[in-house]
PDB file of C-alpha atoms in Angstrom:
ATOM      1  CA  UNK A   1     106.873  53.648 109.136  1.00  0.00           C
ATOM      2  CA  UNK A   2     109.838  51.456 109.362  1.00  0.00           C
ATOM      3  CA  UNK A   3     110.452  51.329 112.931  1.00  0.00           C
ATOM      4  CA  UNK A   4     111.031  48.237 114.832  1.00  0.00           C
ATOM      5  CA  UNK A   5     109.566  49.474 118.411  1.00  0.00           C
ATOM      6  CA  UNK A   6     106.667  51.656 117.089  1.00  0.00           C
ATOM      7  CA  UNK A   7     105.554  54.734 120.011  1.00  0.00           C
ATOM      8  CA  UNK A   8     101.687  54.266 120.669  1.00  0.00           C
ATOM      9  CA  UNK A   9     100.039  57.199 120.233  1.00  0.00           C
ATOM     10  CA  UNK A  10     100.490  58.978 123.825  1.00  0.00           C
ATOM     11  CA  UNK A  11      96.474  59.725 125.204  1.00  0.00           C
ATOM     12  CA  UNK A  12      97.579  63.821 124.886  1.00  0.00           C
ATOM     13  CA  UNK A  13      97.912  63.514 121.276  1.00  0.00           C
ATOM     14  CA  UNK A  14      94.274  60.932 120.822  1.00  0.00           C
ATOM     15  CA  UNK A  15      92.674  63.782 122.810  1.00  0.00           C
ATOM     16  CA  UNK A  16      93.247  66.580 120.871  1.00  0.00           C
ATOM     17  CA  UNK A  17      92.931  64.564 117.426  1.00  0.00           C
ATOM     18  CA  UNK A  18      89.489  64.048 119.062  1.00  0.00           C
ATOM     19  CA  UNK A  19      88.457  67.755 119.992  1.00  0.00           C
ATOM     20  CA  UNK A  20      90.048  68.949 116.485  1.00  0.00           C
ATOM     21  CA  UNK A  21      87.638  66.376 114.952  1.00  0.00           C
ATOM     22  CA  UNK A  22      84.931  67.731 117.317  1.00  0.00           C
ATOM     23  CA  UNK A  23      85.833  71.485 116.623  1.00  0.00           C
ATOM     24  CA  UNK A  24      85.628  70.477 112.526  1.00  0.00           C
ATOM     25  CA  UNK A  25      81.989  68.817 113.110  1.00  0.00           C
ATOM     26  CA  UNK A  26      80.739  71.705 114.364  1.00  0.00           C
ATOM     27  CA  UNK A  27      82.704  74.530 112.454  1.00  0.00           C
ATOM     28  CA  UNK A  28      81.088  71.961 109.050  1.00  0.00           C
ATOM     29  CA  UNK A  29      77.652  74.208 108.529  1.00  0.00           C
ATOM     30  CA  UNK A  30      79.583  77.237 108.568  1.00  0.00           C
ATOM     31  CA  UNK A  31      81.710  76.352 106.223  1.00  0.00           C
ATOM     32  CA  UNK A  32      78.703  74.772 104.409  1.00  0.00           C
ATOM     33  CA  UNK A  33      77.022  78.457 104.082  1.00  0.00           C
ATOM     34  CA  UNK A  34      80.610  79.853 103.174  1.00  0.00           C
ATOM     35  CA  UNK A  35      81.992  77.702 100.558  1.00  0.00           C
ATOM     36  CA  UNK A  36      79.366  74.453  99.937  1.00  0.00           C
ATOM     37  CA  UNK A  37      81.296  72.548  97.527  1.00  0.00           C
ATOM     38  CA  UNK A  38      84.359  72.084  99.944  1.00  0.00           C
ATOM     39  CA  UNK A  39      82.885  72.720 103.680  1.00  0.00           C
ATOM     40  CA  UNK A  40      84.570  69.386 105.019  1.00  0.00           C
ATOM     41  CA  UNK A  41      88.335  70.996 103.823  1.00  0.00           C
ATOM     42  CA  UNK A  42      87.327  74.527 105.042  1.00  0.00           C
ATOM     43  CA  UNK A  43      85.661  73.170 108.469  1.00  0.00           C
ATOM     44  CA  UNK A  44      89.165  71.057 108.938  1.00  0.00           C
ATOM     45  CA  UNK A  45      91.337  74.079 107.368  1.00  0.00           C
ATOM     46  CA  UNK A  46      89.994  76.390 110.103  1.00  0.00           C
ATOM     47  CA  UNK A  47      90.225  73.248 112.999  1.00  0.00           C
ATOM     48  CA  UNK A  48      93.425  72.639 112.121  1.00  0.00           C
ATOM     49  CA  UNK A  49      94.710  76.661 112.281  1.00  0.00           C
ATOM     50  CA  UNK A  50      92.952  76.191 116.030  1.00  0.00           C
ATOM     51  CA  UNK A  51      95.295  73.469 116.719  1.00  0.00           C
ATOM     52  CA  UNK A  52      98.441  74.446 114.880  1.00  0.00           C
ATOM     53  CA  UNK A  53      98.422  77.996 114.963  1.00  0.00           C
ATOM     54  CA  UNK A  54     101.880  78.549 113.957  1.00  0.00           C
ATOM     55  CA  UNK A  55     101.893  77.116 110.652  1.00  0.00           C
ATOM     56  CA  UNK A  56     102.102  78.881 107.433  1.00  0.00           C
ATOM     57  CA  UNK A  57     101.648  77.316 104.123  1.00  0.00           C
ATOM     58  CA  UNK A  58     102.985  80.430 102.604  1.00  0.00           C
ATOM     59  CA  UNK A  59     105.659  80.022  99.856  1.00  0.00           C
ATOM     60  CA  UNK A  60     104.863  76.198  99.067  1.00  0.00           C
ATOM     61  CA  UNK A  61     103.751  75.685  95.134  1.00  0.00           C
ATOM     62  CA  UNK A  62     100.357  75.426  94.816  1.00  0.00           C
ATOM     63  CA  UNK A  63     100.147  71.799  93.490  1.00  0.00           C
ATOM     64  CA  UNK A  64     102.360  70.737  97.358  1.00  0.00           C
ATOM     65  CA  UNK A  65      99.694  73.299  98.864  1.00  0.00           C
ATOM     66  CA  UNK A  66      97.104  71.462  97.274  1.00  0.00           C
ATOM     67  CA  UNK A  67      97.949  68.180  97.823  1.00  0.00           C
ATOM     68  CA  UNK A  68      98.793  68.901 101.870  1.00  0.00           C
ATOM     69  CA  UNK A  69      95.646  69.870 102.752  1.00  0.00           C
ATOM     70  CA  UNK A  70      93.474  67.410 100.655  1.00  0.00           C
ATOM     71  CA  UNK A  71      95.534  64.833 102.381  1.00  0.00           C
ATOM     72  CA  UNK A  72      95.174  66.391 106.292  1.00  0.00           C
ATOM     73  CA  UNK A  73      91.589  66.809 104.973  1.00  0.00           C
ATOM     74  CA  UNK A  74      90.872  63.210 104.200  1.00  0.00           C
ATOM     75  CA  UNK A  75      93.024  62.253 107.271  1.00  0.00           C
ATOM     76  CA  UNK A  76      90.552  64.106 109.942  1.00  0.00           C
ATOM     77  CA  UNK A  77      87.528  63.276 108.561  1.00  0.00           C
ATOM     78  CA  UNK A  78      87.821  59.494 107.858  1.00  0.00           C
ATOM     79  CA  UNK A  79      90.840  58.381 109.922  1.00  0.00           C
ATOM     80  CA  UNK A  80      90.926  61.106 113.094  1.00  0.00           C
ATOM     81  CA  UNK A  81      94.389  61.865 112.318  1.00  0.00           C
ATOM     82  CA  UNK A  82      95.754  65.234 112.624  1.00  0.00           C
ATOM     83  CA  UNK A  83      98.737  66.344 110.725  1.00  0.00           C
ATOM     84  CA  UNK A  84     100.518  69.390 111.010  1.00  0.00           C
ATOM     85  CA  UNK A  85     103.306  71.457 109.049  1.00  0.00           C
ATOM     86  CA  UNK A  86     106.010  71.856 111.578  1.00  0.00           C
ATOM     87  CA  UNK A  87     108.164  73.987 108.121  1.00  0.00           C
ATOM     88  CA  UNK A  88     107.290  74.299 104.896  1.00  0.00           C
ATOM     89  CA  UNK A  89     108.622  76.743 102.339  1.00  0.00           C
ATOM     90  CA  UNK A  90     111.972  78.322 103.708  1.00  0.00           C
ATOM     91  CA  UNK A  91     113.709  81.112 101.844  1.00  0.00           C
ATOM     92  CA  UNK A  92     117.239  80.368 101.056  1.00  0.00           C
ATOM     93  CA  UNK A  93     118.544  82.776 103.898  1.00  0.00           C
ATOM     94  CA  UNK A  94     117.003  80.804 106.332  1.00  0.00           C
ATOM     95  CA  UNK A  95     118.066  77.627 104.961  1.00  0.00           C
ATOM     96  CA  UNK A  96     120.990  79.119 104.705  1.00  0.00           C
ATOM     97  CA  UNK A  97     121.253  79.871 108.294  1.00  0.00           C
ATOM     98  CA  UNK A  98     119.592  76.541 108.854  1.00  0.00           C
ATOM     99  CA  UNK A  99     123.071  74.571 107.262  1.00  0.00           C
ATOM    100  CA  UNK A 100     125.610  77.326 108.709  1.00  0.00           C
ATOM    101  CA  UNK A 101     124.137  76.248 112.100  1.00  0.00           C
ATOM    102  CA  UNK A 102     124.048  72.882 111.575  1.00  0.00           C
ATOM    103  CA  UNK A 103     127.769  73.051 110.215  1.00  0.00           C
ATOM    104  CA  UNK A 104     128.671  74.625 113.259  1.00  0.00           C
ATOM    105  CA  UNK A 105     127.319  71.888 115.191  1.00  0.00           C
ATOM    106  CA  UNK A 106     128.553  69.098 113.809  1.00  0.00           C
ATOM    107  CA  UNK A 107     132.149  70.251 112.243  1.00  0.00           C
ATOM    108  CA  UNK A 108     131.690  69.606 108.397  1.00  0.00           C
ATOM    109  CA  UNK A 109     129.870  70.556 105.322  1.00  0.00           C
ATOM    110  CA  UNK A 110     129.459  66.670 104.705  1.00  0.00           C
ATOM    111  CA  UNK A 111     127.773  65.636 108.385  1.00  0.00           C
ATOM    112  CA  UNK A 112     125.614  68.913 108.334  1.00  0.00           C
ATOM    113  CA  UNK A 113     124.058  67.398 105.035  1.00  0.00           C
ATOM    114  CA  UNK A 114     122.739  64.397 106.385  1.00  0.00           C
ATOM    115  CA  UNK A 115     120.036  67.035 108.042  1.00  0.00           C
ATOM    116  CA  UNK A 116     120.432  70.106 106.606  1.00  0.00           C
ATOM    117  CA  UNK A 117     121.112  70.815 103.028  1.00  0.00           C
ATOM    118  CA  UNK A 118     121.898  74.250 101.747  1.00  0.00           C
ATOM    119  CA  UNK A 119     119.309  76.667  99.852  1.00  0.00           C
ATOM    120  CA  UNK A 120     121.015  76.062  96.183  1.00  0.00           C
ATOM    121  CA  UNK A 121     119.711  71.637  97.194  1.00  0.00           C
ATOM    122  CA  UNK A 122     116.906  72.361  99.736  1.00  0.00           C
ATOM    123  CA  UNK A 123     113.237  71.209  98.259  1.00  0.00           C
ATOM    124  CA  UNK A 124     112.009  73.857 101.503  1.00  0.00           C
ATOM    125  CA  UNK A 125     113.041  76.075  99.222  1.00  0.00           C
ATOM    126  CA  UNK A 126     111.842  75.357  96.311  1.00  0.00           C
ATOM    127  CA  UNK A 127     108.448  75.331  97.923  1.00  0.00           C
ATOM    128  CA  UNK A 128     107.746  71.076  98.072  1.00  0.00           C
ATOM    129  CA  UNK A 129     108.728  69.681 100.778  1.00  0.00           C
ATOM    130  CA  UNK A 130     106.920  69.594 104.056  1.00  0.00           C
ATOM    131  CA  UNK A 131     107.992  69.142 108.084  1.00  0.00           C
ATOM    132  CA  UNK A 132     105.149  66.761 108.971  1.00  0.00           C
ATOM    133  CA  UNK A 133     104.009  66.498 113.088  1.00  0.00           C
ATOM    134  CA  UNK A 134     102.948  64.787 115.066  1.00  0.00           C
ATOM    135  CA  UNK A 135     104.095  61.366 114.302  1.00  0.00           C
ATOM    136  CA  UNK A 136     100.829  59.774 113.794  1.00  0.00           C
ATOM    137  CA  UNK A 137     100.033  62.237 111.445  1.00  0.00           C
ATOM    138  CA  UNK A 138     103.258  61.177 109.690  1.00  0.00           C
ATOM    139  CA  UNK A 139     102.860  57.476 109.663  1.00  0.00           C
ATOM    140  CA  UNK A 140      99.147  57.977 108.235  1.00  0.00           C
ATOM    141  CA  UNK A 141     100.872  60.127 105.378  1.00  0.00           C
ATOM    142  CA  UNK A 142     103.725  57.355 105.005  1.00  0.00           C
ATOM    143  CA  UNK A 143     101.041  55.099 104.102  1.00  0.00           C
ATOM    144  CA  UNK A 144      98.487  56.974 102.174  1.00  0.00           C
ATOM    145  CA  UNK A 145     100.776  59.792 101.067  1.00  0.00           C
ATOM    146  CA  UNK A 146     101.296  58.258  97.540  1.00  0.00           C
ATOM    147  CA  UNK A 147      97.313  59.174  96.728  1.00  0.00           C
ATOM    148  CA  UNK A 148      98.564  62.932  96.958  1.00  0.00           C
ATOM    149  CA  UNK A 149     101.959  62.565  95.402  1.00  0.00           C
ATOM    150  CA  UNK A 150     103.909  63.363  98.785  1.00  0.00           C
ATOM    151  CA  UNK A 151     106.230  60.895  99.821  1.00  0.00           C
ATOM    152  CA  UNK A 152     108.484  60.639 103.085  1.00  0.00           C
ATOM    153  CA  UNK A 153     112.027  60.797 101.436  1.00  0.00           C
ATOM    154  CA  UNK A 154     114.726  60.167 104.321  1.00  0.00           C
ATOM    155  CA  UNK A 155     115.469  57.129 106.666  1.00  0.00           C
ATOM    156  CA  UNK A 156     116.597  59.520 109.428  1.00  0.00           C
ATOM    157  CA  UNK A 157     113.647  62.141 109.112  1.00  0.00           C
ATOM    158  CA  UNK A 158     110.241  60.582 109.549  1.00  0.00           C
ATOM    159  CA  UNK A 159     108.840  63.949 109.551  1.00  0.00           C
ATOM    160  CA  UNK A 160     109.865  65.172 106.043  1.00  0.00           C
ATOM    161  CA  UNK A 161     107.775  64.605 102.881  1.00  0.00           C
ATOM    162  CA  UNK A 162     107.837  66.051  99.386  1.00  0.00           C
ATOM    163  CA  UNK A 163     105.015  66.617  96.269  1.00  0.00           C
ATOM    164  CA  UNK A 164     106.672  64.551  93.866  1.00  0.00           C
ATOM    165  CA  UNK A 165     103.698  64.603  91.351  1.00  0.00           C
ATOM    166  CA  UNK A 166     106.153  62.813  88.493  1.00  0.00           C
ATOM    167  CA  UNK A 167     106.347  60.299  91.132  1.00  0.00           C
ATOM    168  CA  UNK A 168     102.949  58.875  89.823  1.00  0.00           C
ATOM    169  CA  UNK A 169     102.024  57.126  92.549  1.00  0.00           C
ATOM    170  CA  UNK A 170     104.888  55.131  92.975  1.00  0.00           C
ATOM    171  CA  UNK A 171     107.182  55.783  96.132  1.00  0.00           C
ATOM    172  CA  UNK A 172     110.932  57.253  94.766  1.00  0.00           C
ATOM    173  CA  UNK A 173     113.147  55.080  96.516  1.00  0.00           C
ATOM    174  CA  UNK A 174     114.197  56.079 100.334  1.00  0.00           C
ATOM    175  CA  UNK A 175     117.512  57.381 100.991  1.00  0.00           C
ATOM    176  CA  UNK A 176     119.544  56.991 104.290  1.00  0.00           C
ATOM    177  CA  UNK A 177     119.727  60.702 104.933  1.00  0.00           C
ATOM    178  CA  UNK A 178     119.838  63.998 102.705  1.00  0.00           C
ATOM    179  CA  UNK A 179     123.671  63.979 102.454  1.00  0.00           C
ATOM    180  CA  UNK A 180     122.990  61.308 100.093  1.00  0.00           C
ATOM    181  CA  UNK A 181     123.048  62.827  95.916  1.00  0.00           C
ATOM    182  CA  UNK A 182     119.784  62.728  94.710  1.00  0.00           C
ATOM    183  CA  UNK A 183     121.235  61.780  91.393  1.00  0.00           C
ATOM    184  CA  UNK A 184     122.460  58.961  92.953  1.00  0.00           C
ATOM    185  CA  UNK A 185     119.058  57.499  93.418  1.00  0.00           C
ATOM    186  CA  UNK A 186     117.512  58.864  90.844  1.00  0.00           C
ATOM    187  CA  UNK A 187     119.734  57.590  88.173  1.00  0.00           C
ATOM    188  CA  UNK A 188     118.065  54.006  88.825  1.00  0.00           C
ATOM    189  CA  UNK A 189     116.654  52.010  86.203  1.00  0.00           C
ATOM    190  CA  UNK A 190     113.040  53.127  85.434  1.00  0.00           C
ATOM    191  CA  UNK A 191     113.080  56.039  87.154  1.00  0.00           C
ATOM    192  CA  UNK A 192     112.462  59.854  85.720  1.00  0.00           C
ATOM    193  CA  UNK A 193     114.302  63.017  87.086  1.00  0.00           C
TER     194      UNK A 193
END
């Protein structure tokens, strides 16, 4: 990540990487007998739901669902990083609700875009984008993201990622915020909508 005074790691968040790892180990011949071909992504899949209960992968495209968990899955088992979907998919009433409160907040349509956009913009809704915690888990998917086509997309959110599978591997260019049109950048020589 881009940040000049990187955050170590606070011991909290090293221990329960650790006991998720722990948890996966021994959840592994379980998820051997149950599905052998992919018992390291099942064994994390189910350590994972122990540590981030809330999350719910429901409405993303299959191809971001995909991509998400082989990533967290290679993430546990060879780095000890844990990452977590803070939001996914949103349906455009929530996102919706999302920008009206974010309006609200800050007094225009134009400063409520630099976090929020609304449903008819939102990649949430579209079912690609992804609310990545804790920050560790983000940084690790900064750097190794590209392998599974998601790519952190905003200077001022270093949680949010998107599948960007026409991306091929190479990082779209980072914008200051979401207010910014993605025409805008995407208009750039060499680069595909």
């Amino acid at each position: 990540m881009d940040e000049p005074h990187t955050i170590p790691p606070r011991l909290r968040d090293r221990v329960y990487a650790l006991v998720t790892l722990v948890l996966a180990v021994l959840l592994l011949p379980v998820a051997f007998a149950r599905r052998p071909g992919r018992a390291r992504e099942l064994a994390c899949t189910w350590a994972l739901g122990l540590r981030f209960p809330a999350e719910d992968l429901t409405g993303l495209t299959d191809g971001a669902r995909a991509a998400f968990t082989a990533a967290r899955t290679e993430a546990l088992w060879r780095h000890g990083r844990l990452i977590g979907l803070t939001s996914g998919y949103r349906d455009p009433a929530a996102q919706q609700r999302l920008f009206d409160e974010e309006v609200r907040r800050c007094g225009s349509p134009a400063l409520a875009r630099m976090l929020v956009l609304p449903p008819e913009e939102s990649r949430h809704v579209q079912g690609v984008a992804l609310d990545i915690r804790p920050r560790e888990g983000a940084r690790w998917l900064e750097e190794h993201g590209a392998r599974y086509d998601l790519y952190r997309i905003y200077d001022n959110e270093w949680w949010h990622f998107e599948y960007r599978p026409e991306a091929g591997g190479v990082p779209p260019r980072r914008l200051p915020h979401s207010g910014v049109p993605q025409a805008t950048a995407d208009d750039r020589p060499g680069t595909s909508r």
